[in-house]
Amino acid sequence: MTNIFKERLKELRLEKEMGHRELGKIIGVSNGTISTWENGINEPKLSYLIKLAVFFDVSLDYLTGRED
């Protein structure tokens, strides 16, 4: 999941012209956490994946690279 997820997360965030801090505030994590996800250092828990999918209006399968 990491490679596709980190790329899609960054792509979706930049499409909305958001910084790490703003996205983190919306889903309830620190800007550093968003950075570690985008750099492939850590992966989010399912609850955060769901929040990201809802916020960006994409499926979990898309976000995690299971579908295009």
Short mmCIF file of N, CA, C and O in Angstrom, two decimals:
data_model
loop_
_atom_site.label_atom_id
_atom_site.label_comp_id
_atom_site.label_asym_id
_atom_site.label_seq_id
_atom_site.Cartn_x
_atom_site.Cartn_y
_atom_site.Cartn_z
N MET A 1 0.82 -1.19 0.00
CA MET A 1 0.00 0.00 0.00
C MET A 1 0.86 1.25 0.00
O MET A 1 0.51 2.24 -0.61
N THR A 2 1.99 1.25 0.63
CA THR A 2 2.74 2.47 0.91
C THR A 2 3.05 3.31 -0.32
O THR A 2 2.78 4.50 -0.34
N ASN A 3 3.62 2.72 -1.37
CA ASN A 3 4.03 3.53 -2.51
C ASN A 3 2.86 4.24 -3.18
O ASN A 3 2.92 5.44 -3.43
N ILE A 4 1.82 3.52 -3.48
CA ILE A 4 0.66 4.12 -4.14
C ILE A 4 -0.03 5.08 -3.18
O ILE A 4 -0.40 6.19 -3.56
N PHE A 5 -0.23 4.65 -1.94
CA PHE A 5 -0.92 5.50 -0.96
C PHE A 5 -0.21 6.83 -0.80
O PHE A 5 -0.84 7.89 -0.87
N LYS A 6 1.08 6.80 -0.58
CA LYS A 6 1.79 8.07 -0.33
C LYS A 6 1.71 8.99 -1.54
O LYS A 6 1.55 10.20 -1.39
N GLU A 7 1.77 8.44 -2.74
CA GLU A 7 1.66 9.25 -3.94
C GLU A 7 0.27 9.85 -4.10
O GLU A 7 0.13 11.03 -4.42
N ARG A 8 -0.74 9.03 -3.86
CA ARG A 8 -2.12 9.51 -4.01
C ARG A 8 -2.47 10.53 -2.94
O ARG A 8 -3.15 11.52 -3.23
N LEU A 9 -2.02 10.31 -1.73
CA LEU A 9 -2.29 11.26 -0.66
C LEU A 9 -1.70 12.63 -1.01
O LEU A 9 -2.39 13.65 -0.93
N LYS A 10 -0.47 12.64 -1.42
CA LYS A 10 0.17 13.91 -1.77
C LYS A 10 -0.53 14.57 -2.96
O LYS A 10 -0.79 15.78 -2.95
N GLU A 11 -0.85 13.77 -3.96
CA GLU A 11 -1.52 14.29 -5.15
C GLU A 11 -2.88 14.91 -4.79
O GLU A 11 -3.20 16.02 -5.22
N LEU A 12 -3.66 14.21 -3.98
CA LEU A 12 -4.97 14.71 -3.58
C LEU A 12 -4.85 15.98 -2.74
O LEU A 12 -5.61 16.93 -2.92
N ARG A 13 -3.88 16.00 -1.84
CA ARG A 13 -3.67 17.17 -0.98
C ARG A 13 -3.29 18.38 -1.82
O ARG A 13 -3.82 19.48 -1.64
N LEU A 14 -2.37 18.18 -2.77
CA LEU A 14 -1.92 19.29 -3.61
C LEU A 14 -3.02 19.78 -4.56
O LEU A 14 -3.09 20.97 -4.86
N GLU A 15 -3.87 18.87 -5.01
CA GLU A 15 -5.00 19.27 -5.86
C GLU A 15 -5.91 20.25 -5.12
O GLU A 15 -6.51 21.13 -5.73
N LYS A 16 -6.01 20.08 -3.80
CA LYS A 16 -6.83 20.98 -2.98
C LYS A 16 -6.02 22.17 -2.48
O LYS A 16 -6.53 22.97 -1.70
N GLU A 17 -4.76 22.24 -2.90
CA GLU A 17 -3.87 23.33 -2.51
C GLU A 17 -3.79 23.48 -0.99
O GLU A 17 -3.92 24.58 -0.45
N MET A 18 -3.56 22.34 -0.33
CA MET A 18 -3.50 22.31 1.12
C MET A 18 -2.08 21.97 1.58
O MET A 18 -1.39 21.21 0.92
N GLY A 19 -1.73 22.49 2.74
CA GLY A 19 -0.48 22.10 3.37
C GLY A 19 -0.72 20.94 4.33
O GLY A 19 -1.86 20.56 4.59
N HIS A 20 0.37 20.39 4.84
CA HIS A 20 0.27 19.30 5.81
C HIS A 20 -0.53 19.72 7.04
O HIS A 20 -1.34 18.95 7.55
N ARG A 21 -0.27 20.92 7.50
CA ARG A 21 -0.92 21.40 8.73
C ARG A 21 -2.44 21.46 8.56
O ARG A 21 -3.20 21.01 9.42
N GLU A 22 -2.90 22.01 7.44
CA GLU A 22 -4.34 22.15 7.21
C GLU A 22 -5.03 20.80 7.12
O GLU A 22 -6.07 20.57 7.73
N LEU A 23 -4.44 19.87 6.36
CA LEU A 23 -5.03 18.54 6.24
C LEU A 23 -5.02 17.82 7.58
O LEU A 23 -6.01 17.20 7.97
N GLY A 24 -3.91 17.93 8.30
CA GLY A 24 -3.84 17.29 9.61
C GLY A 24 -4.91 17.79 10.56
O GLY A 24 -5.53 17.01 11.29
N LYS A 25 -5.14 19.08 10.53
CA LYS A 25 -6.16 19.68 11.40
C LYS A 25 -7.54 19.14 11.06
O LYS A 25 -8.35 18.85 11.95
N ILE A 26 -7.82 18.97 9.78
CA ILE A 26 -9.13 18.49 9.33
C ILE A 26 -9.39 17.06 9.77
O ILE A 26 -10.49 16.73 10.20
N ILE A 27 -8.37 16.19 9.69
CA ILE A 27 -8.61 14.78 10.05
C ILE A 27 -8.15 14.42 11.46
O ILE A 27 -8.35 13.30 11.90
N GLY A 28 -7.53 15.37 12.17
CA GLY A 28 -7.20 15.15 13.57
C GLY A 28 -5.83 14.55 13.85
O GLY A 28 -5.68 13.80 14.80
N VAL A 29 -4.84 14.88 13.01
CA VAL A 29 -3.47 14.43 13.25
C VAL A 29 -2.53 15.63 13.07
O VAL A 29 -2.94 16.66 12.56
N SER A 30 -1.29 15.46 13.46
CA SER A 30 -0.32 16.55 13.31
C SER A 30 0.16 16.65 11.87
O SER A 30 0.05 15.70 11.09
N ASN A 31 0.73 17.82 11.55
CA ASN A 31 1.29 17.98 10.21
C ASN A 31 2.46 17.02 10.00
O ASN A 31 2.70 16.55 8.89
N GLY A 32 3.17 16.70 11.06
CA GLY A 32 4.27 15.74 10.97
C GLY A 32 3.78 14.35 10.60
O GLY A 32 4.47 13.61 9.88
N THR A 33 2.61 13.99 11.09
CA THR A 33 2.04 12.69 10.76
C THR A 33 1.72 12.61 9.28
O THR A 33 2.02 11.60 8.63
N ILE A 34 1.13 13.66 8.74
CA ILE A 34 0.84 13.69 7.30
C ILE A 34 2.14 13.52 6.52
O ILE A 34 2.21 12.76 5.55
N SER A 35 3.18 14.19 6.96
CA SER A 35 4.48 14.11 6.30
C SER A 35 5.03 12.68 6.33
O SER A 35 5.54 12.19 5.31
N THR A 36 4.92 12.00 7.46
CA THR A 36 5.43 10.63 7.54
C THR A 36 4.64 9.69 6.64
O THR A 36 5.21 8.76 6.07
N TRP A 37 3.35 9.95 6.48
CA TRP A 37 2.55 9.13 5.55
C TRP A 37 3.00 9.37 4.12
O TRP A 37 3.17 8.42 3.35
N GLU A 38 3.19 10.63 3.76
CA GLU A 38 3.58 10.95 2.38
C GLU A 38 4.99 10.51 2.05
O GLU A 38 5.32 10.30 0.88
N ASN A 39 5.83 10.37 3.05
CA ASN A 39 7.19 9.90 2.82
C ASN A 39 7.34 8.40 3.00
O ASN A 39 8.45 7.87 2.88
N GLY A 40 6.25 7.71 3.27
CA GLY A 40 6.28 6.26 3.40
C GLY A 40 6.93 5.75 4.67
O GLY A 40 7.28 4.57 4.76
N ILE A 41 7.07 6.61 5.67
CA ILE A 41 7.69 6.21 6.93
C ILE A 41 6.70 5.44 7.79
O ILE A 41 7.05 4.45 8.41
N ASN A 42 5.46 5.91 7.81
CA ASN A 42 4.38 5.26 8.55
C ASN A 42 3.16 5.15 7.66
O ASN A 42 3.06 5.85 6.65
N GLU A 43 2.22 4.31 8.07
CA GLU A 43 0.94 4.20 7.38
C GLU A 43 -0.17 4.52 8.38
O GLU A 43 -0.05 4.22 9.57
N PRO A 44 -1.24 5.11 7.90
CA PRO A 44 -2.33 5.48 8.81
C PRO A 44 -3.16 4.29 9.25
O PRO A 44 -3.23 3.27 8.55
N LYS A 45 -3.78 4.45 10.41
CA LYS A 45 -4.75 3.46 10.87
C LYS A 45 -5.99 3.55 9.98
O LYS A 45 -6.21 4.56 9.30
N LEU A 46 -6.77 2.51 10.00
CA LEU A 46 -7.97 2.45 9.18
C LEU A 46 -8.88 3.65 9.41
O LEU A 46 -9.43 4.21 8.46
N SER A 47 -9.02 4.08 10.65
CA SER A 47 -9.92 5.21 10.94
C SER A 47 -9.46 6.47 10.21
O SER A 47 -10.29 7.25 9.72
N TYR A 48 -8.16 6.68 10.07
CA TYR A 48 -7.66 7.84 9.35
C TYR A 48 -7.77 7.65 7.84
O TYR A 48 -8.02 8.61 7.11
N LEU A 49 -7.60 6.43 7.37
CA LEU A 49 -7.81 6.17 5.95
C LEU A 49 -9.24 6.51 5.56
O LEU A 49 -9.48 7.11 4.51
N ILE A 50 -10.18 6.13 6.41
CA ILE A 50 -11.59 6.43 6.15
C ILE A 50 -11.82 7.94 6.12
O ILE A 50 -12.49 8.46 5.22
N LYS A 51 -11.26 8.66 7.09
CA LYS A 51 -11.40 10.12 7.11
C LYS A 51 -10.82 10.75 5.86
O LYS A 51 -11.40 11.68 5.29
N LEU A 52 -9.67 10.26 5.42
CA LEU A 52 -9.05 10.79 4.20
C LEU A 52 -9.93 10.51 2.99
O LEU A 52 -10.14 11.39 2.15
N ALA A 53 -10.44 9.29 2.87
CA ALA A 53 -11.28 8.93 1.73
C ALA A 53 -12.54 9.77 1.70
O ALA A 53 -12.94 10.26 0.62
N VAL A 54 -13.15 9.99 2.84
CA VAL A 54 -14.36 10.81 2.89
C VAL A 54 -14.03 12.26 2.53
O VAL A 54 -14.71 12.88 1.71
N PHE A 55 -12.97 12.79 3.11
CA PHE A 55 -12.60 14.17 2.85
C PHE A 55 -12.31 14.41 1.37
O PHE A 55 -12.76 15.39 0.78
N PHE A 56 -11.54 13.51 0.77
CA PHE A 56 -11.16 13.67 -0.63
C PHE A 56 -12.20 13.11 -1.60
O PHE A 56 -12.02 13.19 -2.81
N ASP A 57 -13.26 12.51 -1.06
CA ASP A 57 -14.33 11.94 -1.87
C ASP A 57 -13.80 10.89 -2.85
O ASP A 57 -14.07 10.94 -4.05
N VAL A 58 -13.00 9.97 -2.32
CA VAL A 58 -12.48 8.85 -3.10
C VAL A 58 -12.73 7.56 -2.32
O VAL A 58 -13.01 7.60 -1.12
N SER A 59 -12.64 6.44 -2.98
CA SER A 59 -12.82 5.16 -2.29
C SER A 59 -11.54 4.76 -1.57
O SER A 59 -10.44 5.22 -1.91
N LEU A 60 -11.69 3.89 -0.59
CA LEU A 60 -10.51 3.35 0.09
C LEU A 60 -9.66 2.56 -0.90
O LEU A 60 -8.43 2.59 -0.82
N ASP A 61 -10.30 1.87 -1.83
CA ASP A 61 -9.55 1.12 -2.84
C ASP A 61 -8.70 2.05 -3.69
O ASP A 61 -7.54 1.73 -3.99
N TYR A 62 -9.24 3.20 -4.07
CA TYR A 62 -8.44 4.16 -4.84
C TYR A 62 -7.29 4.69 -4.00
O TYR A 62 -6.14 4.70 -4.45
N LEU A 63 -7.59 5.09 -2.79
CA LEU A 63 -6.58 5.69 -1.92
C LEU A 63 -5.41 4.74 -1.65
O LEU A 63 -4.27 5.14 -1.59
N THR A 64 -5.71 3.46 -1.53
CA THR A 64 -4.67 2.48 -1.21
C THR A 64 -4.09 1.78 -2.44
O THR A 64 -3.26 0.88 -2.31
N GLY A 65 -4.53 2.17 -3.63
CA GLY A 65 -3.94 1.63 -4.84
C GLY A 65 -4.54 0.32 -5.33
O GLY A 65 -3.98 -0.30 -6.22
N ARG A 66 -5.67 -0.05 -4.80
CA ARG A 66 -6.31 -1.29 -5.26
C ARG A 66 -7.11 -1.08 -6.53
O ARG A 66 -7.51 -2.04 -7.18
N GLU A 67 -7.39 0.17 -6.87
CA GLU A 67 -8.07 0.48 -8.14
C GLU A 67 -7.61 1.86 -8.61
O GLU A 67 -7.10 2.65 -7.84
N ASP A 68 -7.78 2.10 -9.89
CA ASP A 68 -7.38 3.40 -10.47
C ASP A 68 -8.51 4.39 -10.46
O ASP A 68 -9.63 4.11 -10.48
#
